[in-house]
Short mmCIF file of C-alpha atoms and ligand atoms in Angstrom, two decimals:
data_model
loop_
_atom_site.label_atom_id
_atom_site.label_comp_id
_atom_site.label_asym_id
_atom_site.label_seq_id
_atom_site.Cartn_x
_atom_site.Cartn_y
_atom_site.Cartn_z
CA UNK A 1 6.93 14.74 5.55
CA UNK A 2 5.47 17.72 3.64
CA UNK A 3 4.34 20.74 5.65
CA UNK A 4 3.55 24.04 4.04
CA UNK A 5 6.12 26.75 4.70
CA UNK A 6 4.87 30.04 6.14
CA UNK A 7 4.85 32.77 3.52
CA UNK A 8 6.16 36.25 4.40
CA UNK A 9 5.69 39.08 1.88
CA UNK A 10 6.87 42.03 3.92
CA UNK A 11 9.92 42.83 6.09
CA UNK A 12 7.64 43.00 9.15
CA UNK A 13 6.08 39.56 8.50
CA UNK A 14 9.56 38.07 8.00
CA UNK A 15 11.00 39.52 11.22
CA UNK A 16 7.93 38.46 13.27
CA UNK A 17 8.32 34.88 11.92
CA UNK A 18 12.05 34.73 12.63
CA UNK A 19 11.99 36.45 16.08
CA UNK A 20 11.05 33.30 18.08
CA UNK A 21 13.79 31.24 16.43
CA UNK A 22 16.35 33.94 17.16
CA UNK A 23 15.16 34.26 20.75
CA UNK A 24 15.56 30.50 21.19
CA UNK A 25 19.07 30.61 19.75
CA UNK A 26 18.17 28.52 16.71
CA UNK A 27 20.58 28.46 13.74
CA UNK A 28 18.97 29.91 10.65
CA UNK A 29 19.92 28.50 7.28
CA UNK A 30 19.10 30.56 4.17
CA UNK A 31 18.74 29.74 0.48
CA UNK A 32 18.19 32.87 -1.70
CA UNK A 33 16.53 32.08 -5.06
CA UNK A 34 14.71 33.72 -7.91
CA UNK A 35 11.97 31.01 -7.88
CA UNK A 36 11.10 28.70 -10.75
CA UNK A 37 12.48 26.12 -8.29
CA UNK A 38 13.73 22.70 -9.38
CA UNK A 39 15.58 19.78 -7.93
CA UNK A 40 18.80 21.79 -7.93
CA UNK A 41 17.23 24.27 -5.49
CA UNK A 42 15.76 21.40 -3.43
CA UNK A 43 19.31 20.09 -2.94
CA UNK A 44 20.35 23.53 -1.69
CA UNK A 45 17.44 23.44 0.84
CA UNK A 46 18.49 19.97 2.06
CA UNK A 47 22.07 21.16 2.37
CA UNK A 48 20.97 24.19 4.41
CA UNK A 49 19.03 21.86 6.73
CA UNK A 50 22.31 20.03 7.42
CA UNK A 51 23.82 23.23 8.85
CA UNK A 52 20.84 24.86 10.57
CA UNK A 53 17.72 24.29 12.84
CA UNK A 54 15.41 26.06 10.43
CA UNK A 55 15.59 26.87 6.74
CA UNK A 56 14.37 30.08 5.12
CA UNK A 57 14.11 30.43 1.32
CA UNK A 58 13.72 33.77 -0.47
CA UNK A 59 11.98 34.00 -3.82
CA UNK A 60 12.67 37.30 -5.56
CA UNK A 61 13.31 37.99 -9.21
CA UNK A 62 15.83 40.75 -8.67
CA UNK A 63 15.48 43.43 -11.39
CA UNK A 64 18.90 44.93 -10.58
CA UNK A 65 20.75 41.86 -11.87
CA UNK A 66 19.08 42.01 -15.32
CA UNK A 67 20.19 44.44 -17.96
CA UNK A 68 17.30 46.27 -19.71
CA UNK A 69 17.85 44.02 -22.72
CA UNK A 70 17.71 40.77 -20.72
CA UNK A 71 14.93 38.26 -19.78
CA UNK A 72 13.48 39.91 -16.64
CA UNK A 73 9.92 40.05 -17.96
CA UNK A 74 9.86 36.52 -19.29
CA UNK A 75 11.73 35.00 -16.29
CA UNK A 76 9.43 32.20 -15.05
CA UNK A 77 7.27 33.00 -11.96
CA UNK A 78 5.78 29.80 -10.42
CA UNK A 79 5.06 30.68 -6.79
CA UNK A 80 2.49 27.96 -5.94
CA UNK A 81 4.71 25.14 -7.31
CA UNK A 82 7.71 26.72 -5.57
CA UNK A 83 5.92 26.67 -2.20
CA UNK A 84 5.14 22.97 -2.70
CA UNK A 85 8.75 22.15 -3.40
CA UNK A 86 9.86 24.18 -0.35
CA UNK A 87 7.29 22.31 1.77
CA UNK A 88 8.52 18.95 0.49
CA UNK A 89 12.02 19.88 1.48
CA UNK A 90 11.39 21.01 5.10
CA UNK A 91 11.57 24.77 4.52
CA UNK A 92 9.98 26.67 7.42
CA UNK A 93 9.64 30.18 5.98
CA UNK A 94 9.44 31.50 2.41
CA UNK A 95 10.12 35.24 1.96
CA UNK A 96 8.62 36.41 -1.35
CA UNK A 97 8.73 40.23 -1.30
CA UNK A 98 7.39 42.54 -4.00
CA UNK A 99 9.92 44.81 -5.77
CA UNK A 100 8.88 47.81 -3.60
CA UNK A 101 9.77 45.88 -0.46
CA UNK A 102 13.38 45.38 -1.68
CA UNK A 103 13.77 48.70 -3.51
CA UNK A 104 11.90 51.51 -1.77
CA UNK A 105 9.87 53.49 -4.32
CA UNK A 106 10.24 50.69 -6.90
CA UNK A 107 13.19 49.83 -9.10
CA UNK A 108 14.80 51.56 -12.06
CA UNK A 109 18.40 51.28 -13.12
CA UNK A 110 18.63 55.12 -12.85
CA UNK A 111 17.12 55.46 -9.36
CA UNK A 112 19.27 52.66 -7.99
CA UNK A 113 22.47 54.42 -9.12
CA UNK A 114 21.55 57.25 -6.68
CA UNK A 115 21.38 54.84 -3.77
CA UNK A 116 23.97 52.71 -1.92
CA UNK A 117 24.88 49.52 -3.78
CA UNK A 118 27.60 46.85 -3.55
CA UNK A 119 30.39 47.26 -6.15
CA UNK A 120 32.02 43.83 -6.54
CA UNK A 121 35.41 44.89 -7.88
CA UNK A 122 37.67 43.28 -10.52
CA UNK A 123 36.47 39.71 -10.20
CA UNK A 124 33.08 40.87 -11.56
CA UNK A 125 34.58 42.23 -14.72
CA UNK A 126 35.56 38.82 -16.25
CA UNK A 127 33.55 35.90 -17.62
CA UNK A 128 29.83 36.47 -16.86
CA UNK A 129 30.68 40.00 -15.63
CA UNK A 130 32.15 40.81 -19.03
CA UNK A 131 29.17 39.46 -20.92
CA UNK A 132 26.62 40.90 -18.47
CA UNK A 133 28.03 44.29 -17.18
CA UNK A 134 26.44 45.30 -13.88
CA UNK A 135 24.98 41.84 -13.26
CA UNK A 136 27.09 41.13 -10.18
CA UNK A 137 26.46 44.60 -8.69
CA UNK A 138 22.79 43.57 -8.74
CA UNK A 139 23.38 40.11 -7.31
CA UNK A 140 25.60 41.31 -4.51
CA UNK A 141 23.37 44.26 -3.63
CA UNK A 142 20.26 42.09 -3.36
CA UNK A 143 22.14 39.34 -1.43
CA UNK A 144 23.44 41.92 1.03
CA UNK A 145 19.96 43.24 1.54
CA UNK A 146 18.55 39.73 2.00
CA UNK A 147 21.33 38.91 4.49
CA UNK A 148 20.33 42.08 6.40
CA UNK A 149 16.67 41.03 6.49
CA UNK A 150 17.06 37.30 7.23
CA UNK A 151 20.30 37.53 9.30
CA UNK A 152 21.13 33.92 8.61
CA UNK A 153 23.89 31.97 10.32
CA UNK A 154 24.58 30.09 7.14
CA UNK A 155 23.61 30.60 3.48
CA UNK A 156 23.82 28.04 0.71
CA UNK A 157 24.56 28.87 -2.97
CA UNK A 158 25.02 26.47 -5.89
CA UNK A 159 28.43 25.89 -7.49
CA UNK A 160 26.71 26.06 -10.87
CA UNK A 161 26.97 29.86 -10.51
CA UNK A 162 30.66 29.49 -9.63
CA UNK A 163 31.62 33.14 -10.18
CA UNK A 164 28.61 34.29 -8.22
CA UNK A 165 29.60 31.99 -5.32
CA UNK A 166 33.22 33.36 -5.43
CA UNK A 167 31.91 36.97 -5.32
CA UNK A 168 29.52 36.26 -2.47
CA UNK A 169 32.33 34.72 -0.50
CA UNK A 170 34.47 37.79 -1.28
CA UNK A 171 31.67 40.21 -0.21
CA UNK A 172 31.19 38.32 3.11
CA UNK A 173 34.98 38.46 3.69
CA UNK A 174 35.54 42.04 2.60
CA UNK A 175 32.42 43.56 4.28
CA UNK A 176 32.86 41.34 7.45
CA UNK A 177 29.30 39.95 7.19
CA UNK A 178 28.59 37.42 9.96
CA UNK A 179 27.37 34.55 7.82
CA UNK A 180 28.93 31.28 6.82
CA UNK A 181 28.74 30.52 3.06
CA UNK A 182 28.34 26.98 1.83
CA UNK A 183 28.77 26.03 -1.88
CA UNK A 184 26.63 23.05 -2.94
CA UNK A 185 27.34 20.58 -5.77
CA UNK A 186 25.57 21.12 -9.09
CA UNK A 187 22.62 18.90 -9.76
CA UNK A 188 22.43 17.44 -13.27
CA UNK A 189 19.78 15.93 -15.61
CA UNK A 190 20.36 12.35 -16.76
CA UNK A 191 22.36 13.59 -19.83
CA UNK A 192 24.60 15.80 -17.68
CA UNK A 193 22.91 19.12 -18.35
CA UNK A 194 23.25 21.34 -15.23
CA UNK A 195 19.79 22.01 -13.77
CA UNK A 196 18.75 25.62 -14.24
CA UNK A 197 15.45 27.55 -14.20
CA UNK A 198 16.34 28.75 -17.71
CA UNK A 199 16.36 25.16 -19.12
CA UNK A 200 12.61 25.44 -19.45
CA UNK A 201 13.04 28.05 -22.19
CA UNK A 202 14.70 25.46 -24.47
CA UNK A 203 12.75 23.87 -27.31
CA UNK A 204 13.25 20.05 -27.76
CA UNK A 205 16.12 20.47 -30.28
CA UNK A 206 17.89 23.02 -28.08
CA UNK A 207 17.33 20.88 -24.99
CA UNK A 208 19.13 17.95 -26.73
CA UNK A 209 21.90 20.19 -27.97
CA UNK A 210 22.42 21.73 -24.48
CA UNK A 211 24.00 18.48 -23.21
CA UNK A 212 27.07 19.36 -25.29
CA UNK A 213 28.21 21.75 -22.58
CA UNK A 214 28.61 18.91 -20.10
CA UNK A 215 30.31 16.71 -22.70
CA UNK A 216 32.76 19.51 -23.53
CA UNK A 217 33.71 19.96 -19.84
CA UNK A 218 34.31 16.22 -19.52
CA UNK A 219 36.37 16.13 -22.72
CA UNK A 220 38.61 18.84 -21.28
CA UNK A 221 39.01 16.96 -17.94
CA UNK A 222 40.05 13.86 -19.86
CA UNK A 223 42.83 15.77 -21.73
CA UNK A 224 43.97 17.86 -18.75
CA UNK A 225 46.88 15.62 -17.95
CA UNK A 226 48.33 16.82 -21.34
CA UNK A 227 48.20 20.47 -20.18
CA UNK A 228 45.91 23.48 -20.41
CA UNK A 229 46.03 24.06 -24.23
CA UNK A 230 45.21 20.36 -24.84
CA UNK A 231 42.29 20.48 -22.46
CA UNK A 232 40.97 23.65 -24.12
CA UNK A 233 41.34 22.11 -27.59
CA UNK A 234 39.37 18.99 -26.51
CA UNK A 235 36.48 21.08 -25.17
CA UNK A 236 36.41 23.32 -28.20
CA UNK A 237 36.24 20.36 -30.52
CA UNK A 238 33.17 19.02 -28.78
CA UNK A 239 31.50 22.49 -28.68
CA UNK A 240 32.13 23.00 -32.38
CA UNK A 241 30.28 19.72 -33.19
CA UNK A 242 27.00 21.30 -32.08
CA UNK A 243 25.67 23.94 -34.57
CA UNK A 244 22.90 25.16 -32.26
CA UNK A 245 25.45 26.45 -29.72
CA UNK A 246 26.76 30.00 -29.89
CA UNK A 247 29.73 30.06 -27.50
CA UNK A 248 30.10 33.00 -25.19
CA UNK A 249 33.21 31.85 -23.37
CA UNK A 250 35.22 28.78 -22.51
CA UNK A 251 37.61 29.50 -19.64
CA UNK A 252 40.25 27.41 -17.94
CA UNK A 253 41.24 29.02 -14.69
CA UNK A 254 42.68 28.56 -11.26
CA UNK A 255 40.16 27.59 -8.51
CA UNK A 256 39.83 31.27 -7.65
CA UNK A 257 39.24 32.25 -11.33
CA UNK A 258 42.79 33.54 -11.92
CA UNK A 259 45.17 32.18 -14.55
CA UNK A 260 45.08 28.37 -14.93
CA UNK A 261 48.02 26.63 -13.18
CA UNK A 262 50.28 24.43 -15.36
CA UNK A 263 49.66 21.68 -12.82
CA UNK A 264 47.21 21.27 -9.91
CA UNK A 265 43.58 22.05 -9.30
CA UNK A 266 41.68 24.49 -11.50
CA UNK A 267 38.23 25.18 -12.88
CA UNK A 268 36.76 24.94 -16.37
CA UNK A 269 33.81 27.21 -17.07
CA UNK A 270 31.55 27.59 -20.13
CA UNK A 271 28.74 29.95 -21.18
CA UNK A 272 26.82 29.59 -24.39
CA UNK A 273 23.56 30.67 -26.00
CA UNK A 274 21.00 28.36 -27.57
CA UNK A 275 18.67 30.72 -29.39
CA UNK A 276 17.96 33.46 -26.85
CA UNK A 277 18.71 31.28 -23.83
CA UNK A 278 22.10 31.68 -22.13
CA UNK A 279 23.33 28.71 -20.12
CA UNK A 280 26.39 28.37 -17.91
CA UNK A 281 28.24 25.37 -16.41
CA UNK A 282 31.56 24.58 -14.75
CA UNK A 283 33.53 21.77 -13.18
CA UNK A 284 36.74 21.21 -11.23
CA UNK A 285 39.66 20.12 -13.38
CA UNK A 286 43.08 18.78 -12.53
CA UNK A 287 45.91 20.04 -14.80
CA UNK A 288 49.23 18.30 -15.22
CA UNK A 289 52.31 19.27 -17.17
CA UNK A 290 52.52 17.10 -20.30
CA UNK A 291 55.36 14.54 -20.19
CA UNK A 292 58.57 15.46 -22.08
CA UNK A 293 58.70 13.66 -25.46
CA UNK A 294 61.82 11.53 -25.83
CA UNK A 295 63.47 12.05 -29.25
O1 PAF B 1 21.43 32.59 -8.05
C1 PAF B 1 20.33 33.27 -8.02
O2 PAF B 1 19.23 32.71 -8.13
C2 PAF B 1 20.38 34.76 -7.81
O3 PAF B 1 21.45 35.31 -8.44
C3 PAF B 1 20.33 35.13 -6.32
C4 PAF B 1 21.57 34.67 -5.57
C5 PAF B 1 19.07 34.56 -5.66
C6 PAF B 1 20.28 36.66 -6.19
O4 PAF B 1 19.18 37.23 -6.83
#
C-alpha cells in the first residue's frame, strides 16, 4: 500500500516526528541518500524495513563530498518523484534538509576545514579516494551528522559503493557509534549495469557501452580459478573492447580492500568514465591458485 511519507526539512521537525517512535521503543531503520531515487534505493528501503519498525530516508546532496570540479550543480534533484518512491516502499519519514541545516552558515570547502570533520584514514586514500581526494571525508562527515540527527538503530547502505560501505563500518567501529550497519546487494538493469543515479546522465550509446563494466567483472570471475593475474587479464580484455570507456581503475583485492589473496574470497572493483560520467561497480570473486602444469 502507498502512503505518503511525512516530510521533515529541519532538525526540529525531524526530532518531533521521531520522538513518539523513540518513546514507544520502536526500532528506527535509516537509509541515507542523495535523492534521484531508483529501484536500487527502493531495495535499501525494503531491506531497512526487515530490520526496523519504521524507516527514515534522508535526501541530501552533500556538497562536502563533491570536489569543486565535480558534478554537484548538475546532480539530479527529483524530490516529488523521490517522495512517491519512498511512499510506495513504506517509508514513514523523509528528511530533506537544506544545506544550511546540515552546515551552519552554509557550505564552502574553506569554511568546513575550520570545523570538526571525520577524517577516514588510509582506506580512503586508495581506489575512489585516490581518484576523488577528500570525497570520503565528506561522506563520513555527513553520515556522522545524519546518524546524530536520526539516531537510527540500523542503517542500510548499498554494496555498489563498496569502499564507502567499508569506511562507514570502520567509522562506526572506531568512533563507537551505536548503530548496526547492513550492506545490501547491488540492484542491476537487465543488461547487468549496476543501478545508479548517475546512469541518467548517459546518452544512448554510452548507456549501451556501460554494460561492459558488468561483463568485465563476470569475465574476471570466470578466470579467477586460474589466479589473480589471469582474472585481471580477462577483465582488461573485455574493457579494452569498448572504445567509449575510459578506465579509472580495475582492482582485485581482499574482501577488506587489501591485497588480493592467492586463493579464497576477494573483491573485484572497477571505475570508469563514459564522457563526463563516472561509474563504479564491484562483485565478490573467488580466487584459486592455478594448477601446476605437468611437463
Ligand atoms: O551513497 C550516497 O548516496 C551518499 O554517499 C551518502 C551515503 C548518502 C552520503 O551523502
